[in-house]
Short mmCIF file of C-alpha atoms in Angstrom, two decimals:
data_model
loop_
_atom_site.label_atom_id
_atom_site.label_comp_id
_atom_site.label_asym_id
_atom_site.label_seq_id
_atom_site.Cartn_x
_atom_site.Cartn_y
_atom_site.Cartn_z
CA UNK A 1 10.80 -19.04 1.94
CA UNK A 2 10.88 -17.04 5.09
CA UNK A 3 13.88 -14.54 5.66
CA UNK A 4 15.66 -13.46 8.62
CA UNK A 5 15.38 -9.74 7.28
CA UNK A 6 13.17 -7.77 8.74
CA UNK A 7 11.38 -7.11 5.68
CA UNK A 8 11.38 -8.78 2.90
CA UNK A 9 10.63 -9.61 -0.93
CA UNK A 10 9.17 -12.87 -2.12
CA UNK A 11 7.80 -14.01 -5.27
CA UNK A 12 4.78 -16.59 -5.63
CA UNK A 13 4.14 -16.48 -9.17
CA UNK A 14 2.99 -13.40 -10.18
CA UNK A 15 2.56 -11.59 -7.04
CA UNK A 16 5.43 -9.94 -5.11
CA UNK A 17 4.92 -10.67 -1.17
CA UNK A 18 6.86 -6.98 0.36
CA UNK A 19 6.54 -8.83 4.05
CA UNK A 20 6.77 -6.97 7.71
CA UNK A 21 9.45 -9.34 9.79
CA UNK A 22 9.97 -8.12 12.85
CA UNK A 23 8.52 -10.01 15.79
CA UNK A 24 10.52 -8.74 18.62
CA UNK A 25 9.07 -5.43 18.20
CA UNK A 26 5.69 -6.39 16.73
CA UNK A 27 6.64 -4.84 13.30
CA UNK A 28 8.07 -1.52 14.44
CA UNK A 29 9.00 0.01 11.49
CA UNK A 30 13.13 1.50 12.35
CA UNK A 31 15.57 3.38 9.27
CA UNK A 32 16.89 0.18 8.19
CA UNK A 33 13.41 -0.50 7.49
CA UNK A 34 12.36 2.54 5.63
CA UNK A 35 15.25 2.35 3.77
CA UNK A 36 14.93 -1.03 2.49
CA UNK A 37 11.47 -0.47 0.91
CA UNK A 38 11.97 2.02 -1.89
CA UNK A 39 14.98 -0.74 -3.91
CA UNK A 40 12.60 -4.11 -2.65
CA UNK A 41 9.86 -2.28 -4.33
CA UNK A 42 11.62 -1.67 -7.25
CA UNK A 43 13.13 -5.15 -7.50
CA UNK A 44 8.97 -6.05 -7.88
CA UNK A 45 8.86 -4.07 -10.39
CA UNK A 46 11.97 -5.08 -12.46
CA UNK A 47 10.65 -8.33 -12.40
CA UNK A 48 8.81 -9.26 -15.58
CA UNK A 49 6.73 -11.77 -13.87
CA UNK A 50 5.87 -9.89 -10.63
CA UNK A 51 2.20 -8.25 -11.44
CA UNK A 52 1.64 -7.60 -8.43
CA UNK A 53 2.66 -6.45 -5.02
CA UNK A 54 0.66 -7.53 -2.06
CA UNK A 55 1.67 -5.93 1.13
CA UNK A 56 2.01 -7.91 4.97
CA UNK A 57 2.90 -9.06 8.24
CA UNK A 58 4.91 -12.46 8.76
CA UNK A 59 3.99 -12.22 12.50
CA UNK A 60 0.84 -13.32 13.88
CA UNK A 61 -2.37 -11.32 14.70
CA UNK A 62 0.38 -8.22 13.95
CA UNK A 63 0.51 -6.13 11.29
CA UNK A 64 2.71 -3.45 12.43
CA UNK A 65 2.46 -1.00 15.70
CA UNK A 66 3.86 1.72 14.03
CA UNK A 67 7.48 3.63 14.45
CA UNK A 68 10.23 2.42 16.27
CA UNK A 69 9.99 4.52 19.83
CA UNK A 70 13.28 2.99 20.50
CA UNK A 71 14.81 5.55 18.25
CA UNK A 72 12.85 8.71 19.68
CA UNK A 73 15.46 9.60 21.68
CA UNK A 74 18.15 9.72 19.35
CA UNK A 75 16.14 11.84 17.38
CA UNK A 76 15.37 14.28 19.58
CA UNK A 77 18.84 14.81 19.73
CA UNK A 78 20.76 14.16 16.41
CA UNK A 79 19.08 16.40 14.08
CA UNK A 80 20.94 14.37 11.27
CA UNK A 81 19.71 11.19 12.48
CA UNK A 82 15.71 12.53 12.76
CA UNK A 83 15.98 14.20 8.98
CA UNK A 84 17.75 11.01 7.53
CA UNK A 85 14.92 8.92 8.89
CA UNK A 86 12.35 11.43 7.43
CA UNK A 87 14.13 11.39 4.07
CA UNK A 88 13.81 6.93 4.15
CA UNK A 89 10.11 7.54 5.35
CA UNK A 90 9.80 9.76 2.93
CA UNK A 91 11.42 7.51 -0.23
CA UNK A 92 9.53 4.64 0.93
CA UNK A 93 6.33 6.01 1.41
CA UNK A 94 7.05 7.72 -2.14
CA UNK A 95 7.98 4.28 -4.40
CA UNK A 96 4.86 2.38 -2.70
CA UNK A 97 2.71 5.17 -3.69
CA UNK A 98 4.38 5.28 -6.96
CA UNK A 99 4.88 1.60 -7.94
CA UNK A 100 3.55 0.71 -11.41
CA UNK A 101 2.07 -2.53 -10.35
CA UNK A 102 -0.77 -2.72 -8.53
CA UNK A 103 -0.43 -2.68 -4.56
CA UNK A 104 -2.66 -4.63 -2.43
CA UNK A 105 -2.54 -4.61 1.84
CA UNK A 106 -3.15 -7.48 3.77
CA UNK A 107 -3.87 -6.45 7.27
CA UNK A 108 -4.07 -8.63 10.81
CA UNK A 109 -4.53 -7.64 14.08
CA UNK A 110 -2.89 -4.16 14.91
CA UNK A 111 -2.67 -1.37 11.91
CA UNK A 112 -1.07 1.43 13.84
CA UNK A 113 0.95 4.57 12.99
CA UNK A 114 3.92 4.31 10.54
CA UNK A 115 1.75 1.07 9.76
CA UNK A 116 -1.18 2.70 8.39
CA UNK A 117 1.04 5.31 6.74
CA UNK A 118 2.38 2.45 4.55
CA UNK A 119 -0.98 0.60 4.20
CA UNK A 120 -2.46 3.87 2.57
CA UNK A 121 0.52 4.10 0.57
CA UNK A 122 -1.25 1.03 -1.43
CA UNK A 123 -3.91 1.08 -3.74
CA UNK A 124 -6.32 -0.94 -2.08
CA UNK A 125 -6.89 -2.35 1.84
CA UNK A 126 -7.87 -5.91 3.17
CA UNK A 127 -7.97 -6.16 6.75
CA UNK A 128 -9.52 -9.31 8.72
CA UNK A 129 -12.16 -8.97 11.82
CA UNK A 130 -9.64 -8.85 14.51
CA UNK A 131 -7.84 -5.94 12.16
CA UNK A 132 -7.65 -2.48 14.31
CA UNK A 133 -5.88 0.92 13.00
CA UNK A 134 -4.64 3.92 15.01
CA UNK A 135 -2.86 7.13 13.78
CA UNK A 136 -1.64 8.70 17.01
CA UNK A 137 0.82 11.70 16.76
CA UNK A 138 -1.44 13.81 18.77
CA UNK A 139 -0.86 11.12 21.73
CA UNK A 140 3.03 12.12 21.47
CA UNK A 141 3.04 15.98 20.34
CA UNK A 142 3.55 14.92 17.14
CA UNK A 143 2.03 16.63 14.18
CA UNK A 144 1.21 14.20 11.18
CA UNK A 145 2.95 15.05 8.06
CA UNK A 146 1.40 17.06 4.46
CA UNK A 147 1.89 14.01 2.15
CA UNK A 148 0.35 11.18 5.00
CA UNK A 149 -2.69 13.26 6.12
CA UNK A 150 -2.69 13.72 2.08
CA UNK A 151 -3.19 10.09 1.38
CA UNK A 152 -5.87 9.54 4.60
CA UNK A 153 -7.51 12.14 3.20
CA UNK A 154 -7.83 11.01 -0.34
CA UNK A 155 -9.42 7.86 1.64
CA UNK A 156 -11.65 8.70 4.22
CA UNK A 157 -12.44 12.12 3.55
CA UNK A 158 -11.65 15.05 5.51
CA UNK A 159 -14.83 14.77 8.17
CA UNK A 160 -13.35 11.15 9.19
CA UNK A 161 -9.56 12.78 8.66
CA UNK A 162 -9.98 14.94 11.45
CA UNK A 163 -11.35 12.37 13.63
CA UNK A 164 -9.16 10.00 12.99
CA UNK A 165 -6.47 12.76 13.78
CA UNK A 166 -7.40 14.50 16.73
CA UNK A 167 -9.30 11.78 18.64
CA UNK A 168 -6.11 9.65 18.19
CA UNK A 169 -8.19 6.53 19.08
CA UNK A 170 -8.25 3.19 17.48
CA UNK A 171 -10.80 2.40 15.24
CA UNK A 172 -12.28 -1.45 15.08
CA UNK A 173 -12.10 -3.12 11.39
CA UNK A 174 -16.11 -2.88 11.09
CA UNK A 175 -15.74 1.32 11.77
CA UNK A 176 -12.56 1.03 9.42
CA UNK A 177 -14.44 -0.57 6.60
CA UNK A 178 -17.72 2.50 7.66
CA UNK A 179 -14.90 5.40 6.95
CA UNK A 180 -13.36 3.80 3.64
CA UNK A 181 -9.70 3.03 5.22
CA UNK A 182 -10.49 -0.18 4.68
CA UNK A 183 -11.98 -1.76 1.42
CA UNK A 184 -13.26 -5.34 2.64
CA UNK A 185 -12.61 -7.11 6.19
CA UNK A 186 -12.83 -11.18 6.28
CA UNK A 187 -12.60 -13.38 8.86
CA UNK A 188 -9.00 -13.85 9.75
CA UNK A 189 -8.74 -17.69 8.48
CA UNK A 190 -10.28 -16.89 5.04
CA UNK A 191 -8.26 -13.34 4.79
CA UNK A 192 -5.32 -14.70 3.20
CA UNK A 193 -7.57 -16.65 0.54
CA UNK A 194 -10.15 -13.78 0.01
CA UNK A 195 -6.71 -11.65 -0.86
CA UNK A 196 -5.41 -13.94 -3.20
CA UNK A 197 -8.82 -14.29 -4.98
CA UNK A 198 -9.20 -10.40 -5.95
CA UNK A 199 -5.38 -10.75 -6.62
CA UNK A 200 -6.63 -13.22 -9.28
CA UNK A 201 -9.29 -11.05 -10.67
CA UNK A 202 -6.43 -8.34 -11.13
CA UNK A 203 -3.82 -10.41 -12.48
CA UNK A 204 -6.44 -11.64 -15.61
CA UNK A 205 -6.80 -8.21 -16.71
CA UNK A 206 -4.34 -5.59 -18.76
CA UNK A 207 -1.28 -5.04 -16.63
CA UNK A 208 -1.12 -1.86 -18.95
CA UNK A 209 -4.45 -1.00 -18.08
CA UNK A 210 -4.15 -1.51 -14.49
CA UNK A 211 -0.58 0.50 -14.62
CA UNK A 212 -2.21 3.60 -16.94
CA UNK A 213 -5.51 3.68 -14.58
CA UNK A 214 -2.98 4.32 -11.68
CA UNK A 215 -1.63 7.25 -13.36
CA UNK A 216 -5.21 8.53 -14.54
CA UNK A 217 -6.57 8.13 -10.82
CA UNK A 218 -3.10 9.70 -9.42
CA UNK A 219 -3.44 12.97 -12.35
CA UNK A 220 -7.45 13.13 -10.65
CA UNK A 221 -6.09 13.23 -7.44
CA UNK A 222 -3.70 16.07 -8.19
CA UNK A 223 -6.83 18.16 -9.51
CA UNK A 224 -6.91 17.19 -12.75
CA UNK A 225 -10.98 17.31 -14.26
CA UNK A 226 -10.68 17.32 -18.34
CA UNK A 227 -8.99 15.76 -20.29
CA UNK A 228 -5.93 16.77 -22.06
CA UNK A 229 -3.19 15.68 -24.44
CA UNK A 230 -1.37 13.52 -22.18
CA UNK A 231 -4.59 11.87 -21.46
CA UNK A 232 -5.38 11.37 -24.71
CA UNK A 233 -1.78 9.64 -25.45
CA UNK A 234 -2.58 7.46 -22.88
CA UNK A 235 -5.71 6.90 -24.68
CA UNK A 236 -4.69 5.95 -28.08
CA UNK A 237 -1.49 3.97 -26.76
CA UNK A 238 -3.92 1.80 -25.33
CA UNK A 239 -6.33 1.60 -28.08
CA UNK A 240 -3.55 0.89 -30.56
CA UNK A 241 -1.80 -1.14 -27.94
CA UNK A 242 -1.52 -5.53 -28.30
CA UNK A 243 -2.96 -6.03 -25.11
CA UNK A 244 -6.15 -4.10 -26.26
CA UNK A 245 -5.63 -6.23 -30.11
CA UNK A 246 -5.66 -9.66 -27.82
CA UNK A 247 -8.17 -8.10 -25.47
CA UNK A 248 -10.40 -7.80 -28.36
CA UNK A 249 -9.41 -11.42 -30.19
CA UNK A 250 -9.94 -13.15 -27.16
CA UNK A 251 -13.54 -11.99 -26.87
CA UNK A 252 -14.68 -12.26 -30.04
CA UNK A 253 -12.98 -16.10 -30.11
CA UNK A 254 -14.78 -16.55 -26.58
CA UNK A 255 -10.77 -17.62 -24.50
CA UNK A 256 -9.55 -15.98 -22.28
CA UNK A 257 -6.93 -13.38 -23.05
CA UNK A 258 -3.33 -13.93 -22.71
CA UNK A 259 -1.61 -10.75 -21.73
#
């Protein structure tokens, strides 16, 4: 059921829909905004039968065009103001990053700015054919920040970091999917179906495998390289674990596990 908010948290099953709702301003992500994410995230994750959160736009052939402009000017001149919108960036960016669930982005039409900040925030990117992504600050004498060149950089690599950065241009979903920002494009009819398929492939696995891979991959990302005795906890947890025990039954008794 559609909401009135502009952004929102819906349940279909076992996937949590977080969903962009703001079609006056194509998706412009404002503070209320911001500061809605970090509790609807964690609402997904409270809930036993969310498994998943799948990230997107209610609004047609939009995903989101980025930051609100509209508040620019206050900011430049209510130094509260700017650093309480930082600090909600911040927090949201922070629990979609962090979420123990897996987080999947569902991407039409435009992908731009505070838009692509919060699509890299998820684990993994689907964009359709008419899907195009921007990261502009250099356009407004902005400077993008540590953690989100971080997280484009974790993606892309820092060759297509700097490109993406100083050229300030938009790149097409075909280039996207080239420089790794992306993971698959579809065409836009079958994007929503192609989404829910992988969703499907996720959800009959582990969800402790899926949530203790997260924190492996995150540890790596940090500059971790050997293993050590909180990786091996995580280890033996998991061996020892009953979703490894039914793992384990339900292949030697040829079913499909229950987890």
């Amino acid at each position: 059921m559609m909401s009135d908010a502009p952004i929102y948290l819906e349940k279909d099953q076992n996937i949590g829909w977080l969903t962009l709702n703001r079609p006056a301003r194509k998706n412009a992500l404002n503070k209320e905004m911001w500061q809605a994410i970090p509790d609807l995230v964690r609402d997904a994750v409270k809930d036993p039968a969310i498994k998943l959160l799948i990230l997107r736009s209610a609004v047609e052939n939009i995903f989101c065009a980025g930051a609100d402009i509209s508040e620019f000017d206050l900011f430049m001149t209510d130094m509260t103001a700017r650093d309480e919108n930082r600090q909600a960036l911040r927090a949201a960016c922070a629990a979609l990053e962090d979420c123990d669930i897996p987080t999947l982005a569902m991407i039409q039409g435009a992908c731009v700015g505070g838009g692509c900040i919060l699509a890299l925030c998820c684990d993994l990117r689907f964009g359709d054919t008419s899907s195009r992504y921007g990261i502009t600050p250099a356009k407004l004498g902005l400077v993008y920040g540590l953690s989100d060149t971080r997280r484009l950089l974790d993606q892309v690599g820092p060759a297509a970091t700097r490109d993406i950065l100083f050229s300030a241009r938009i790149l097409s979903a075909t280039k996207a999917l080239q420089t790794g920002l992306v993971n698959e494009i579809y065409a836009p009819a079958m994007l929503e179906q192609e989404v829910r398929d992988y969703a499907a492939l996720l959800l009959a696995n582990s969800p402790h495998s899926l949530k203790e891979i997260k924190q492996v991959i995150k540890r790596v990302q940090n500059g971790m390289r050997d293993d050590d005795e909180l990786s091996e906890e995580i280890f033996t947890k998991a061996f020892d674990g009953p979703d490894h025990q039914e793992g384990v039954e339900a292949f030697l008794n040829k079913r499909t596990p229950v987890y």
